[in-house]
Short mmCIF file of C-alpha atoms in Angstrom, two decimals:
data_model
loop_
_atom_site.label_atom_id
_atom_site.label_comp_id
_atom_site.label_asym_id
_atom_site.label_seq_id
_atom_site.Cartn_x
_atom_site.Cartn_y
_atom_site.Cartn_z
CA MET A 1 -12.29 0.23 -36.41
CA ALA A 2 -10.84 1.56 -39.51
CA GLY A 3 -7.70 0.17 -40.83
CA SER A 4 -6.44 -3.92 -40.56
CA GLU A 5 -4.80 -5.63 -37.31
CA LEU A 6 -1.63 -4.15 -36.01
CA THR A 7 0.79 -7.31 -36.22
CA ASN A 8 4.33 -6.05 -36.39
CA ILE A 9 5.99 -5.12 -32.84
CA LYS A 10 9.25 -3.84 -34.97
CA SER A 11 6.64 -1.29 -36.85
CA PRO A 12 7.46 2.65 -36.24
CA ARG A 13 3.96 3.11 -34.58
CA VAL A 14 4.49 0.23 -31.82
CA LYS A 15 7.95 1.69 -31.24
CA ALA A 16 6.64 5.03 -30.92
CA VAL A 17 3.83 4.08 -28.14
CA ARG A 18 6.55 1.72 -26.71
CA ARG A 19 9.27 4.53 -26.01
CA LEU A 20 6.68 6.11 -23.96
CA THR A 21 7.72 3.68 -21.30
CA LYS A 22 10.80 6.12 -20.75
CA ARG A 23 10.50 9.31 -19.10
CA ALA A 24 12.83 11.48 -21.72
CA PHE A 25 10.10 10.14 -24.33
CA ARG A 26 6.96 10.69 -22.32
CA ASP A 27 8.54 14.66 -21.61
CA ARG A 28 9.17 14.98 -25.37
CA ASP A 29 6.09 13.92 -26.38
CA ARG A 30 3.85 15.16 -23.45
CA SER A 31 1.98 12.01 -23.82
CA PHE A 32 1.85 8.70 -21.58
CA ILE A 33 0.19 5.33 -21.71
CA ALA A 34 -3.32 4.35 -19.64
CA GLU A 35 -3.70 0.67 -19.25
CA GLY A 36 -6.66 -1.41 -19.23
CA PRO A 37 -10.50 -0.64 -19.22
CA GLN A 38 -10.85 1.42 -16.20
CA ALA A 39 -8.28 3.81 -16.69
CA VAL A 40 -9.22 4.11 -20.36
CA ARG A 41 -12.52 4.95 -19.35
CA GLU A 42 -11.51 7.83 -17.42
CA ALA A 43 -9.19 9.30 -19.44
CA LEU A 44 -11.96 9.35 -22.51
CA ALA A 45 -14.04 11.23 -19.94
CA LEU A 46 -11.78 14.21 -20.42
CA ASP A 47 -12.02 16.11 -23.50
CA GLY A 48 -8.84 15.61 -25.41
CA VAL A 49 -6.82 13.84 -23.53
CA VAL A 50 -6.69 10.32 -25.30
CA THR A 51 -5.12 10.85 -28.73
CA GLN A 52 -4.98 7.01 -29.53
CA LEU A 53 -7.04 3.72 -28.56
CA PHE A 54 -5.27 0.21 -29.00
CA ALA A 55 -7.37 -2.63 -28.47
CA THR A 56 -6.94 -6.38 -29.21
CA ALA A 57 -9.89 -8.02 -31.19
CA GLU A 58 -11.10 -9.89 -28.21
CA ALA A 59 -11.24 -6.06 -26.19
CA GLU A 60 -13.16 -4.61 -29.03
CA VAL A 61 -16.26 -7.11 -28.40
CA ARG A 62 -15.83 -6.91 -24.25
CA HIS A 63 -15.14 -3.45 -24.00
CA ALA A 64 -17.14 -2.23 -26.90
CA ASP A 65 -18.83 0.88 -24.89
CA ILE A 66 -15.10 1.90 -24.55
CA VAL A 67 -14.50 1.42 -28.17
CA ALA A 68 -17.67 3.42 -28.98
CA ALA A 69 -17.09 6.35 -26.58
CA ALA A 70 -13.89 6.34 -28.37
CA ALA A 71 -15.18 6.66 -31.82
CA ALA A 72 -17.79 9.24 -30.62
CA ALA A 73 -14.91 11.40 -29.41
CA GLY A 74 -12.78 11.33 -32.71
CA VAL A 75 -10.19 9.55 -31.14
CA PRO A 76 -8.48 6.88 -33.68
CA SER A 77 -9.08 3.18 -32.65
CA GLN A 78 -6.21 0.70 -33.75
CA ARG A 79 -6.90 -2.91 -33.60
CA ALA A 80 -3.45 -4.68 -32.40
CA SER A 81 -2.49 -8.31 -32.27
CA GLY A 82 -1.91 -9.90 -28.75
CA GLU A 83 1.74 -9.78 -29.42
CA VAL A 84 1.68 -6.08 -30.02
CA MET A 85 -0.47 -5.34 -27.06
CA ALA A 86 2.22 -7.54 -24.94
CA GLU A 87 4.91 -5.37 -26.57
CA LEU A 88 2.95 -1.82 -25.64
CA ALA A 89 1.58 -2.86 -22.28
CA GLN A 90 3.67 -2.80 -18.95
CA THR A 91 1.55 -5.22 -17.01
CA VAL A 92 1.83 -9.01 -17.00
CA THR A 93 -1.48 -9.45 -18.01
CA PRO A 94 -2.50 -6.86 -20.18
CA GLN A 95 -6.31 -6.69 -20.78
CA GLY A 96 -6.26 -5.81 -24.37
CA LEU A 97 -6.71 -2.25 -24.09
CA LEU A 98 -4.39 0.85 -24.00
CA ALA A 99 -4.85 4.73 -24.63
CA VAL A 100 -2.13 7.22 -25.67
CA CYS A 101 -2.93 9.98 -23.35
CA ARG A 102 -1.75 13.90 -23.49
CA PHE A 103 -0.45 15.08 -20.18
CA VAL A 104 -2.95 16.06 -17.73
CA HIS A 105 -1.08 18.20 -15.15
CA VAL A 106 -2.06 21.71 -14.69
CA PRO A 107 0.04 24.45 -13.32
CA LEU A 108 0.23 24.89 -9.92
CA ASP A 109 -1.60 28.33 -9.33
CA ASP A 110 -4.43 26.69 -11.12
CA ALA A 111 -4.66 23.53 -8.55
CA VAL A 112 -4.38 25.28 -5.83
CA THR A 113 -7.34 28.10 -5.55
CA ALA A 114 -8.84 30.05 -3.11
CA ASP A 115 -11.29 27.29 -2.52
CA ALA A 116 -8.76 24.21 -1.74
CA ARG A 117 -9.37 22.52 1.66
CA LEU A 118 -7.11 19.22 1.36
CA VAL A 119 -3.87 19.12 -0.67
CA ALA A 120 -1.34 16.28 -0.76
CA VAL A 121 2.31 17.24 -1.66
CA LEU A 122 4.82 14.13 -2.57
CA ALA A 123 8.05 15.39 -1.68
CA HIS A 124 10.94 12.86 -2.53
CA VAL A 125 8.57 10.06 -3.02
CA ARG A 126 10.39 7.57 -5.33
CA ASP A 127 8.36 4.58 -5.53
CA PRO A 128 5.79 4.95 -8.57
CA GLY A 129 3.31 2.01 -6.71
CA ASN A 130 3.54 4.34 -3.69
CA ALA A 131 2.98 7.76 -5.29
CA GLY A 132 0.04 5.94 -7.35
CA THR A 133 -1.93 4.60 -4.37
CA VAL A 134 -1.33 8.17 -2.55
CA LEU A 135 -3.12 9.66 -5.71
CA ARG A 136 -5.86 7.10 -5.38
CA THR A 137 -6.56 7.68 -1.92
CA ALA A 138 -6.18 11.55 -1.82
CA ASP A 139 -8.74 11.32 -4.83
CA ALA A 140 -11.01 9.23 -2.64
CA ALA A 141 -10.78 11.36 0.49
CA GLY A 142 -11.75 14.10 -1.51
CA ALA A 143 -8.76 16.20 -1.87
CA ASP A 144 -8.77 19.27 -3.89
CA ALA A 145 -5.07 18.41 -5.52
CA VAL A 146 -1.98 16.05 -5.57
CA VAL A 147 1.48 18.25 -5.98
CA PHE A 148 3.99 15.77 -6.99
CA THR A 149 7.24 18.03 -6.26
CA ASP A 150 10.70 17.91 -8.55
CA ALA A 151 12.33 15.62 -6.70
CA SER A 152 9.38 12.81 -6.66
CA VAL A 153 8.44 10.18 -9.61
CA ASP A 154 7.07 10.97 -12.72
CA PRO A 155 3.08 10.50 -12.24
CA TYR A 156 2.92 9.55 -15.59
CA ASN A 157 5.26 6.58 -14.71
CA GLY A 158 3.27 3.19 -15.91
CA LYS A 159 3.33 1.93 -12.47
CA CYS A 160 2.12 5.32 -11.03
CA VAL A 161 -0.60 5.49 -13.70
CA ARG A 162 -1.71 1.97 -12.85
CA ALA A 163 -1.80 2.33 -9.02
CA SER A 164 -3.69 5.71 -9.19
CA ALA A 165 -6.62 3.44 -10.47
CA GLY A 166 -7.94 6.15 -12.47
CA SER A 167 -7.86 9.02 -10.23
CA LEU A 168 -4.50 10.86 -12.35
CA PHE A 169 -7.84 11.76 -14.39
CA HIS A 170 -9.88 12.67 -11.65
CA LEU A 171 -8.16 15.51 -9.65
CA PRO A 172 -5.85 18.47 -10.59
CA VAL A 173 -2.36 16.89 -10.42
CA VAL A 174 0.65 19.46 -10.43
CA THR A 175 4.20 17.71 -11.46
CA GLY A 176 7.64 19.32 -11.22
CA THR A 177 7.10 21.71 -8.78
CA PRO A 178 10.02 22.44 -6.16
CA VAL A 179 8.79 22.00 -2.61
CA ALA A 180 9.58 25.52 -1.33
CA ARG A 181 7.36 27.09 -4.21
CA ALA A 182 4.59 24.46 -3.51
CA VAL A 183 4.74 25.14 0.26
CA GLY A 184 4.75 28.98 -0.43
CA ARG A 185 1.55 28.94 -2.43
CA LEU A 186 -0.13 26.63 0.19
CA LYS A 187 0.44 29.02 2.43
CA GLU A 188 -0.48 32.04 0.41
CA ARG A 189 -3.75 30.47 -0.08
CA GLY A 190 -4.71 29.96 3.52
CA LEU A 191 -3.66 26.14 4.02
CA ARG A 192 -2.10 25.13 7.18
CA VAL A 193 0.94 23.04 5.99
CA LEU A 194 1.47 19.95 7.89
CA ALA A 195 4.73 17.57 7.35
CA ALA A 196 3.94 14.06 7.94
CA ASP A 197 6.72 12.27 9.83
CA GLY A 198 7.73 9.60 11.92
CA ALA A 199 9.71 12.02 14.15
CA GLY A 200 7.04 14.72 14.28
CA GLU A 201 6.22 16.37 18.05
CA HIS A 202 2.54 16.39 17.75
CA THR A 203 0.66 13.41 16.69
CA LEU A 204 -2.37 13.39 14.31
CA ASP A 205 -4.93 13.03 17.43
CA ASP A 206 -3.57 16.29 18.91
CA VAL A 207 -3.84 18.61 15.99
CA ASP A 208 -6.81 20.35 14.84
CA LEU A 209 -7.52 19.22 11.53
CA SER A 210 -11.02 20.99 10.76
CA GLY A 211 -9.12 23.92 8.43
CA PRO A 212 -7.74 23.93 5.10
CA THR A 213 -4.86 21.52 5.46
CA ALA A 214 -1.79 20.59 2.95
CA TRP A 215 -0.15 16.76 3.75
CA ILE A 216 3.45 16.53 2.86
CA PHE A 217 4.62 13.03 2.61
CA GLY A 218 8.19 12.18 2.19
CA ASN A 219 10.78 9.17 0.92
CA GLU A 220 9.47 5.76 1.60
CA ALA A 221 12.90 5.25 3.38
CA TRP A 222 14.01 8.13 5.26
CA GLY A 223 10.98 10.70 5.51
CA LEU A 224 11.43 14.22 5.04
CA PRO A 225 14.79 16.31 5.12
CA GLU A 226 15.35 19.00 7.77
CA GLU A 227 15.01 21.57 5.52
CA ILE A 228 11.54 20.76 4.19
CA LEU A 229 10.35 19.86 8.17
CA GLU A 230 11.27 23.72 8.39
CA LEU A 231 9.01 24.71 6.02
CA ALA A 232 5.91 23.08 7.36
CA ASP A 233 3.70 24.87 9.89
CA ASP A 234 3.98 21.65 11.92
CA VAL A 235 5.48 18.21 11.69
CA VAL A 236 2.80 15.38 12.75
CA ARG A 237 3.03 11.69 13.09
CA VAL A 238 0.76 9.07 12.99
CA PRO A 239 0.76 7.37 16.54
CA ILE A 240 2.06 4.02 16.85
CA TYR A 241 0.52 2.49 19.48
CA GLY A 242 2.22 -1.02 18.84
CA GLY A 243 5.23 -2.88 18.16
CA ALA A 244 6.05 -1.71 14.72
CA GLU A 245 8.72 0.87 13.86
CA SER A 246 6.86 3.00 11.37
CA LEU A 247 4.08 2.71 8.45
CA ASN A 248 4.21 2.24 4.98
CA LEU A 249 4.12 5.47 3.22
CA ALA A 250 0.92 4.85 1.33
CA THR A 251 -0.66 3.99 4.65
CA ALA A 252 0.85 6.71 6.54
CA ALA A 253 -0.60 9.03 4.08
CA ALA A 254 -4.29 7.39 3.87
CA VAL A 255 -4.31 7.65 7.87
CA CYS A 256 -3.53 11.24 7.44
CA LEU A 257 -5.77 12.63 4.34
CA TYR A 258 -8.83 10.63 6.23
CA ALA A 259 -8.11 12.09 9.34
CA SER A 260 -8.11 15.59 7.82
CA ALA A 261 -11.50 14.49 5.67
CA ARG A 262 -13.67 13.44 8.66
CA SER A 263 -12.28 16.47 10.78
CA GLN A 264 -13.24 19.10 8.15
CA ARG A 265 -16.56 17.35 7.81
CA ALA A 266 -17.25 16.98 11.55
CA GLY A 267 -16.50 20.67 11.50
CA SER A 268 -18.32 21.94 8.65
CA ARG A 269 -21.27 19.86 10.00
CA SER A 270 -21.39 21.94 13.34
CA SER A 271 -20.36 25.42 12.18
CA VAL A 272 -22.57 28.30 11.02
CA PRO A 273 -22.73 28.55 7.34
CA ARG A 274 -20.53 31.08 5.92
CA LEU A 275 -22.37 33.90 4.22
CA PRO A 276 -21.10 34.98 0.63
CA MET B 1 32.00 -17.43 13.49
CA ALA B 2 32.38 -21.08 13.10
CA GLY B 3 33.70 -22.78 9.79
CA SER B 4 34.18 -21.79 6.52
CA GLU B 5 32.27 -19.61 3.76
CA LEU B 6 29.65 -21.26 2.13
CA THR B 7 30.22 -20.90 -1.50
CA ASN B 8 28.35 -23.55 -3.51
CA ILE B 9 25.10 -22.84 -4.50
CA LYS B 10 24.24 -26.42 -5.33
CA SER B 11 25.18 -27.62 -1.90
CA PRO B 12 22.48 -29.46 0.07
CA ARG B 13 22.40 -27.03 2.72
CA VAL B 14 21.82 -24.02 0.20
CA LYS B 15 18.99 -26.14 -1.22
CA ALA B 16 17.49 -27.32 2.09
CA VAL B 17 17.08 -23.38 2.93
CA ARG B 18 16.21 -22.10 -0.77
CA ARG B 19 12.98 -24.89 -0.97
CA LEU B 20 11.74 -22.73 2.22
CA THR B 21 10.38 -20.25 -0.95
CA LYS B 22 7.83 -22.71 -1.56
CA ARG B 23 4.83 -23.46 0.63
CA ALA B 24 4.79 -26.56 0.71
CA PHE B 25 8.71 -26.96 1.98
CA ARG B 26 7.65 -24.35 4.67
CA ASP B 27 4.62 -26.32 5.97
CA ARG B 28 6.68 -29.85 6.00
CA ASP B 29 9.48 -27.92 7.65
CA ARG B 30 7.76 -25.78 9.86
CA SER B 31 10.01 -22.88 8.80
CA PHE B 32 10.32 -20.09 6.83
CA ILE B 33 13.15 -17.50 5.62
CA ALA B 34 13.09 -13.75 7.39
CA GLU B 35 15.38 -11.49 5.48
CA GLY B 36 17.10 -8.24 6.20
CA PRO B 37 18.66 -6.92 9.27
CA GLN B 38 15.19 -5.43 10.54
CA ALA B 39 13.41 -8.84 10.11
CA VAL B 40 16.13 -10.81 11.60
CA ARG B 41 16.52 -8.60 14.41
CA GLU B 42 13.05 -9.06 15.37
CA ALA B 43 13.40 -12.64 14.85
CA LEU B 44 16.00 -12.95 17.27
CA ALA B 45 14.00 -11.03 19.85
CA LEU B 46 11.96 -14.28 20.14
CA ASP B 47 13.24 -17.32 22.07
CA GLY B 48 13.90 -20.34 19.85
CA VAL B 49 12.48 -18.93 16.55
CA VAL B 50 15.41 -18.26 14.69
CA THR B 51 17.59 -21.61 13.99
CA GLN B 52 20.26 -20.61 11.69
CA LEU B 53 21.88 -17.15 10.62
CA PHE B 54 23.20 -16.54 7.37
CA ALA B 55 25.51 -13.49 6.69
CA THR B 56 28.02 -12.33 3.92
CA ALA B 57 31.15 -11.35 5.31
CA GLU B 58 30.73 -7.74 4.55
CA ALA B 59 27.07 -7.97 6.87
CA GLU B 60 28.75 -9.49 9.72
CA VAL B 61 30.83 -6.57 9.95
CA ARG B 62 28.15 -3.97 9.26
CA HIS B 63 25.49 -5.95 11.42
CA ALA B 64 27.78 -7.42 14.04
CA ASP B 65 25.21 -6.90 16.99
CA ILE B 66 22.82 -8.97 15.07
CA VAL B 67 25.56 -11.74 14.56
CA ALA B 68 26.61 -11.38 18.30
CA ALA B 69 22.86 -11.28 19.33
CA ALA B 70 22.55 -14.71 17.42
CA ALA B 71 25.46 -16.22 19.26
CA ALA B 72 24.31 -15.22 22.53
CA ALA B 73 21.13 -17.22 21.78
CA GLY B 74 23.30 -20.05 20.61
CA VAL B 75 21.89 -20.14 16.91
CA PRO B 76 24.20 -21.21 14.46
CA SER B 77 25.80 -18.65 12.30
CA GLN B 78 26.69 -19.52 8.52
CA ARG B 79 29.05 -16.96 6.42
CA ALA B 80 27.79 -17.17 2.78
CA SER B 81 29.07 -15.93 -0.25
CA GLY B 82 27.42 -13.05 -2.18
CA GLU B 83 26.27 -15.93 -4.90
CA VAL B 84 24.83 -17.92 -2.18
CA MET B 85 23.17 -15.11 -0.52
CA ALA B 86 21.82 -14.13 -3.60
CA GLU B 87 20.57 -17.65 -4.42
CA LEU B 88 18.71 -17.86 -1.06
CA ALA B 89 17.21 -14.07 -0.38
CA GLN B 90 14.18 -13.65 -2.75
CA THR B 91 15.14 -9.60 -2.86
CA VAL B 92 16.58 -8.35 -5.79
CA THR B 93 19.20 -6.34 -3.27
CA PRO B 94 19.51 -8.70 -0.17
CA GLN B 95 21.14 -7.02 2.57
CA GLY B 96 23.45 -9.96 2.94
CA LEU B 97 21.68 -11.51 6.29
CA LEU B 98 19.00 -13.97 6.56
CA ALA B 99 17.58 -16.11 8.80
CA VAL B 100 15.25 -19.54 8.98
CA CYS B 101 12.67 -18.98 11.30
CA ARG B 102 10.34 -21.63 13.20
CA PHE B 103 6.54 -20.78 12.70
CA VAL B 104 5.64 -18.69 14.87
CA HIS B 105 1.77 -18.41 14.51
CA VAL B 106 -0.45 -19.36 17.68
CA PRO B 107 -3.95 -21.06 17.86
CA LEU B 108 -7.16 -18.88 17.59
CA ASP B 109 -7.52 -19.29 21.11
CA ASP B 110 -4.46 -18.09 22.31
CA ALA B 111 -4.55 -15.23 19.90
CA VAL B 112 -8.40 -13.92 21.10
CA THR B 113 -8.56 -13.92 24.53
CA ALA B 114 -11.01 -12.03 26.70
CA ASP B 115 -8.70 -8.94 26.69
CA ALA B 116 -9.02 -8.52 22.94
CA ARG B 117 -10.05 -4.99 21.74
CA LEU B 118 -9.29 -4.94 18.32
CA VAL B 119 -8.40 -7.87 16.06
CA ALA B 120 -7.83 -7.96 12.11
CA VAL B 121 -8.84 -10.79 10.03
CA LEU B 122 -7.83 -11.33 6.38
CA ALA B 123 -10.43 -13.13 4.20
CA HIS B 124 -9.39 -14.02 0.95
CA VAL B 125 -6.44 -11.94 0.78
CA ARG B 126 -4.21 -13.21 -2.23
CA ASP B 127 -1.47 -10.59 -2.60
CA PRO B 128 1.34 -11.35 -0.30
CA GLY B 129 2.50 -7.51 -0.21
CA ASN B 130 -1.25 -6.43 0.82
CA ALA B 131 -1.31 -8.91 3.77
CA GLY B 132 1.97 -8.15 4.89
CA THR B 133 1.49 -4.39 4.86
CA VAL B 134 -2.18 -4.94 6.48
CA LEU B 135 0.15 -7.10 9.08
CA ARG B 136 2.13 -4.09 9.95
CA THR B 137 -0.51 -1.71 9.83
CA ALA B 138 -2.45 -3.67 12.54
CA ASP B 139 0.69 -3.85 14.53
CA ALA B 140 1.10 -0.19 14.51
CA ALA B 141 -2.72 0.51 15.11
CA GLY B 142 -2.24 -1.58 18.24
CA ALA B 143 -4.12 -4.72 17.63
CA ASP B 144 -3.99 -7.43 19.71
CA ALA B 145 -3.97 -10.31 16.67
CA VAL B 146 -4.03 -10.97 13.31
CA VAL B 147 -5.89 -14.13 11.81
CA PHE B 148 -5.40 -14.88 8.15
CA THR B 149 -8.22 -17.21 7.26
CA ASP B 150 -7.67 -20.32 4.95
CA ALA B 151 -8.62 -18.67 2.04
CA SER B 152 -5.84 -15.90 2.19
CA VAL B 153 -1.92 -15.90 1.33
CA ASP B 154 0.27 -17.99 3.73
CA PRO B 155 1.66 -15.12 6.29
CA TYR B 156 5.15 -17.03 5.85
CA ASN B 157 5.14 -15.92 2.13
CA GLY B 158 8.57 -14.20 1.76
CA LYS B 159 6.75 -10.87 0.39
CA CYS B 160 4.42 -11.03 2.92
CA VAL B 161 7.29 -11.58 5.74
CA ARG B 162 9.06 -8.57 4.18
CA ALA B 163 6.23 -6.18 3.73
CA SER B 164 5.16 -6.77 7.37
CA ALA B 165 8.47 -5.36 8.03
CA GLY B 166 9.13 -7.13 11.49
CA SER B 167 5.47 -7.06 12.47
CA LEU B 168 5.18 -10.78 11.99
CA PHE B 169 7.30 -10.94 15.24
CA HIS B 170 5.34 -8.67 17.12
CA LEU B 171 1.61 -9.78 17.97
CA PRO B 172 -0.31 -12.95 17.90
CA VAL B 173 -0.62 -14.35 14.02
CA VAL B 174 -2.97 -16.94 13.27
CA THR B 175 -3.13 -18.78 10.12
CA GLY B 176 -5.58 -21.73 8.08
CA THR B 177 -8.45 -20.76 10.25
CA PRO B 178 -11.81 -20.84 8.43
CA VAL B 179 -13.44 -17.38 8.35
CA ALA B 180 -16.28 -19.01 10.21
CA ARG B 181 -14.76 -20.39 12.99
CA ALA B 182 -12.97 -17.09 13.27
CA VAL B 183 -15.99 -15.08 13.78
CA GLY B 184 -17.60 -17.32 16.05
CA ARG B 185 -14.80 -16.99 18.48
CA LEU B 186 -14.24 -13.35 18.21
CA LYS B 187 -18.41 -13.18 19.14
CA GLU B 188 -17.91 -15.36 22.04
CA ARG B 189 -15.06 -13.18 23.19
CA GLY B 190 -17.24 -10.13 23.17
CA LEU B 191 -16.23 -8.07 20.05
CA ARG B 192 -18.26 -6.59 17.55
CA VAL B 193 -17.45 -8.09 14.08
CA LEU B 194 -17.34 -5.37 11.28
CA ALA B 195 -16.78 -6.55 7.78
CA ALA B 196 -15.51 -3.74 5.60
CA ASP B 197 -16.66 -3.44 2.25
CA GLY B 198 -17.42 -1.01 -0.38
CA ALA B 199 -21.11 -2.26 -0.36
CA GLY B 200 -21.38 -1.61 3.38
CA GLU B 201 -24.68 0.43 4.37
CA HIS B 202 -22.88 2.53 6.97
CA THR B 203 -20.13 4.36 6.53
CA LEU B 204 -16.72 4.54 9.02
CA ASP B 205 -18.00 7.52 10.50
CA ASP B 206 -21.65 6.32 11.35
CA VAL B 207 -20.13 3.57 13.47
CA ASP B 208 -19.76 3.74 17.15
CA LEU B 209 -16.05 2.31 17.29
CA SER B 210 -15.29 2.63 20.68
CA GLY B 211 -15.64 -1.15 22.02
CA PRO B 212 -13.63 -4.26 21.12
CA THR B 213 -13.89 -4.49 17.47
CA ALA B 214 -12.84 -7.13 14.86
CA TRP B 215 -12.10 -6.09 11.24
CA ILE B 216 -12.72 -8.62 8.27
CA PHE B 217 -10.97 -7.37 5.43
CA GLY B 218 -11.35 -9.39 1.99
CA ASN B 219 -10.21 -9.63 -1.65
CA GLU B 220 -8.45 -7.17 -3.44
CA ALA B 221 -10.29 -7.34 -6.45
CA TRP B 222 -14.12 -8.27 -5.42
CA GLY B 223 -14.02 -7.98 -1.87
CA LEU B 224 -15.95 -10.49 0.54
CA PRO B 225 -18.33 -13.30 -0.47
CA GLU B 226 -21.96 -12.74 0.67
CA GLU B 227 -21.37 -15.53 3.63
CA ILE B 228 -18.89 -13.59 5.09
CA LEU B 229 -20.88 -10.40 4.95
CA GLU B 230 -23.69 -12.09 6.83
CA LEU B 231 -21.46 -13.78 9.43
CA ALA B 232 -20.57 -9.93 10.12
CA ASP B 233 -22.51 -8.05 12.67
CA ASP B 234 -22.30 -4.97 10.35
CA VAL B 235 -20.81 -4.24 6.90
CA VAL B 236 -18.85 -0.81 6.80
CA ARG B 237 -17.78 1.36 4.07
CA VAL B 238 -14.65 3.67 4.19
CA PRO B 239 -16.69 6.97 2.54
CA ILE B 240 -15.05 8.25 -0.46
CA TYR B 241 -15.58 11.58 -0.93
CA GLY B 242 -14.03 12.27 -4.32
CA GLY B 243 -14.03 10.51 -7.66
CA ALA B 244 -12.06 7.37 -6.92
CA GLU B 245 -14.10 4.20 -7.31
CA SER B 246 -12.46 2.54 -4.44
CA LEU B 247 -9.55 2.52 -2.16
CA ASN B 248 -6.48 -0.18 -2.46
CA LEU B 249 -6.87 -2.94 0.39
CA ALA B 250 -4.09 -2.06 2.50
CA THR B 251 -5.06 1.20 2.58
CA ALA B 252 -8.93 0.88 3.31
CA ALA B 253 -7.79 -1.48 6.36
CA ALA B 254 -5.55 1.10 7.57
CA VAL B 255 -8.21 3.66 7.77
CA CYS B 256 -10.55 1.33 9.56
CA LEU B 257 -8.01 0.22 11.94
CA TYR B 258 -6.78 3.56 12.99
CA ALA B 259 -10.74 4.87 13.21
CA SER B 260 -10.74 2.05 15.78
CA ALA B 261 -7.62 2.54 17.59
CA ARG B 262 -8.59 6.42 17.56
CA SER B 263 -11.99 5.75 18.97
CA GLN B 264 -11.08 3.18 21.43
CA ARG B 265 -8.53 5.73 23.17
CA ALA B 266 -10.94 8.33 22.94
CA GLY B 267 -13.49 6.39 24.53
CA SER B 268 -10.94 4.96 27.39
CA ARG B 269 -9.62 8.53 28.14
CA SER B 270 -13.33 9.71 29.07
CA SER B 271 -14.81 6.54 30.51
CA VAL B 272 -14.84 5.92 33.99
CA PRO B 273 -11.98 3.26 35.25
CA ARG B 274 -13.52 -0.08 35.45
CA LEU B 275 -12.89 -1.72 38.82
CA PRO B 276 -11.25 -5.14 38.70
#
């Protein structure tokens, strides 16, 4: 650990990181903040993503492996006082560890390849916690990519990064793409595009999910606009068997993505192997 | 609308409602607060649950149907100033409508009947938003009951009530039950008790879910303790196909509950009808 402890919350270095809590500055610096040992560990697993590590003296001891991994990767580490960490972190109980990371998103054409079998598209998702949870669930369900359209929340929003629990670093993420462009590309690549919407004509149990599929998830309050429903190959709803009016967005996405993962795996187990 | 507008945030009536944000006072009064038009509407649909309605002048106009339903049910309504509503409501943007409700939970033996086919048990769930989301999802999946054990959050916590989106009023909810008692009762009633845990030996795809099933969901951070895993008939994990370490609790619960709903319905469609 080179240098002394950073204690002045008004220092230019602290301000330069702190401003990354705002989207405009993230976009300018093409950088964002990952907080906590899990996210920092996952970020360090990718080459050239972490540009600075900040740790309290206590966190340096508790997470010596992470500090060592940063050193091995040539990432500059800075010890920070608890007060500075509280200023930099957006969580109420920061765990004393925080990394400044370069943007990790990739172009749409790199994310949606000819092999893609499961893709999640977030259209008009505004709550960063929901968006991060869907990203985490898509990763768990084995999705090949997650596309944040230009009308959705910024994937680098602190709440989204935290809710993704490291998944932002696990699979190709696309951001800022118009939904029509994303749908066009997905169809070109042979994926069936399904819009998840409570107004869907078919339920999840009625559609064949064994082939390559992209799911479009909409706004928390009002779902998907007509023009997006029309772009999709089909509009599908999660069946409601009880008295609830609807499902929470992240919950509905989980049910859809896991239904796809299950069908695709069941299909691939029983089908004849493809020849190269 | 009888009487004048309530404008004094320090009045005893306002304080008597405001204190229901604390569990000790909820338990003493056996009452809780439901906020917003959706929750108030669902509460009014049950006989004798709502004891007082508070509405801003604006909300009286916008939600005249709800105010009329309250009047028809003999529920006293009180017009409240925006300032009083902000004092009473726990949401940042209250929608001008709030009901004081009697506790709606039922005894375990009433909730878990001989006909029960799908039950969710919340053990050590501490985050009220997660608990409310699981309640909403269980309702959507057609569960017969939701059991909050004595180590879980209070179902009448404001955040839980809000996250449940009205589902607290839709299906039998049990609270304060020791987990061993709940599991004993569920087994007596012929349900197979499955603990959802990332350490499960079997995955969701490997178990037969067509019969009556109760799911136990554990703590957000550390899952379920050994003694609960041992009480269950089986420990089941949601398969993780990608790089994510785990799923968010409410997400995992959604995948499990919908897998059950789907299997039970597929089974009942193909099985021979039971004779009475």
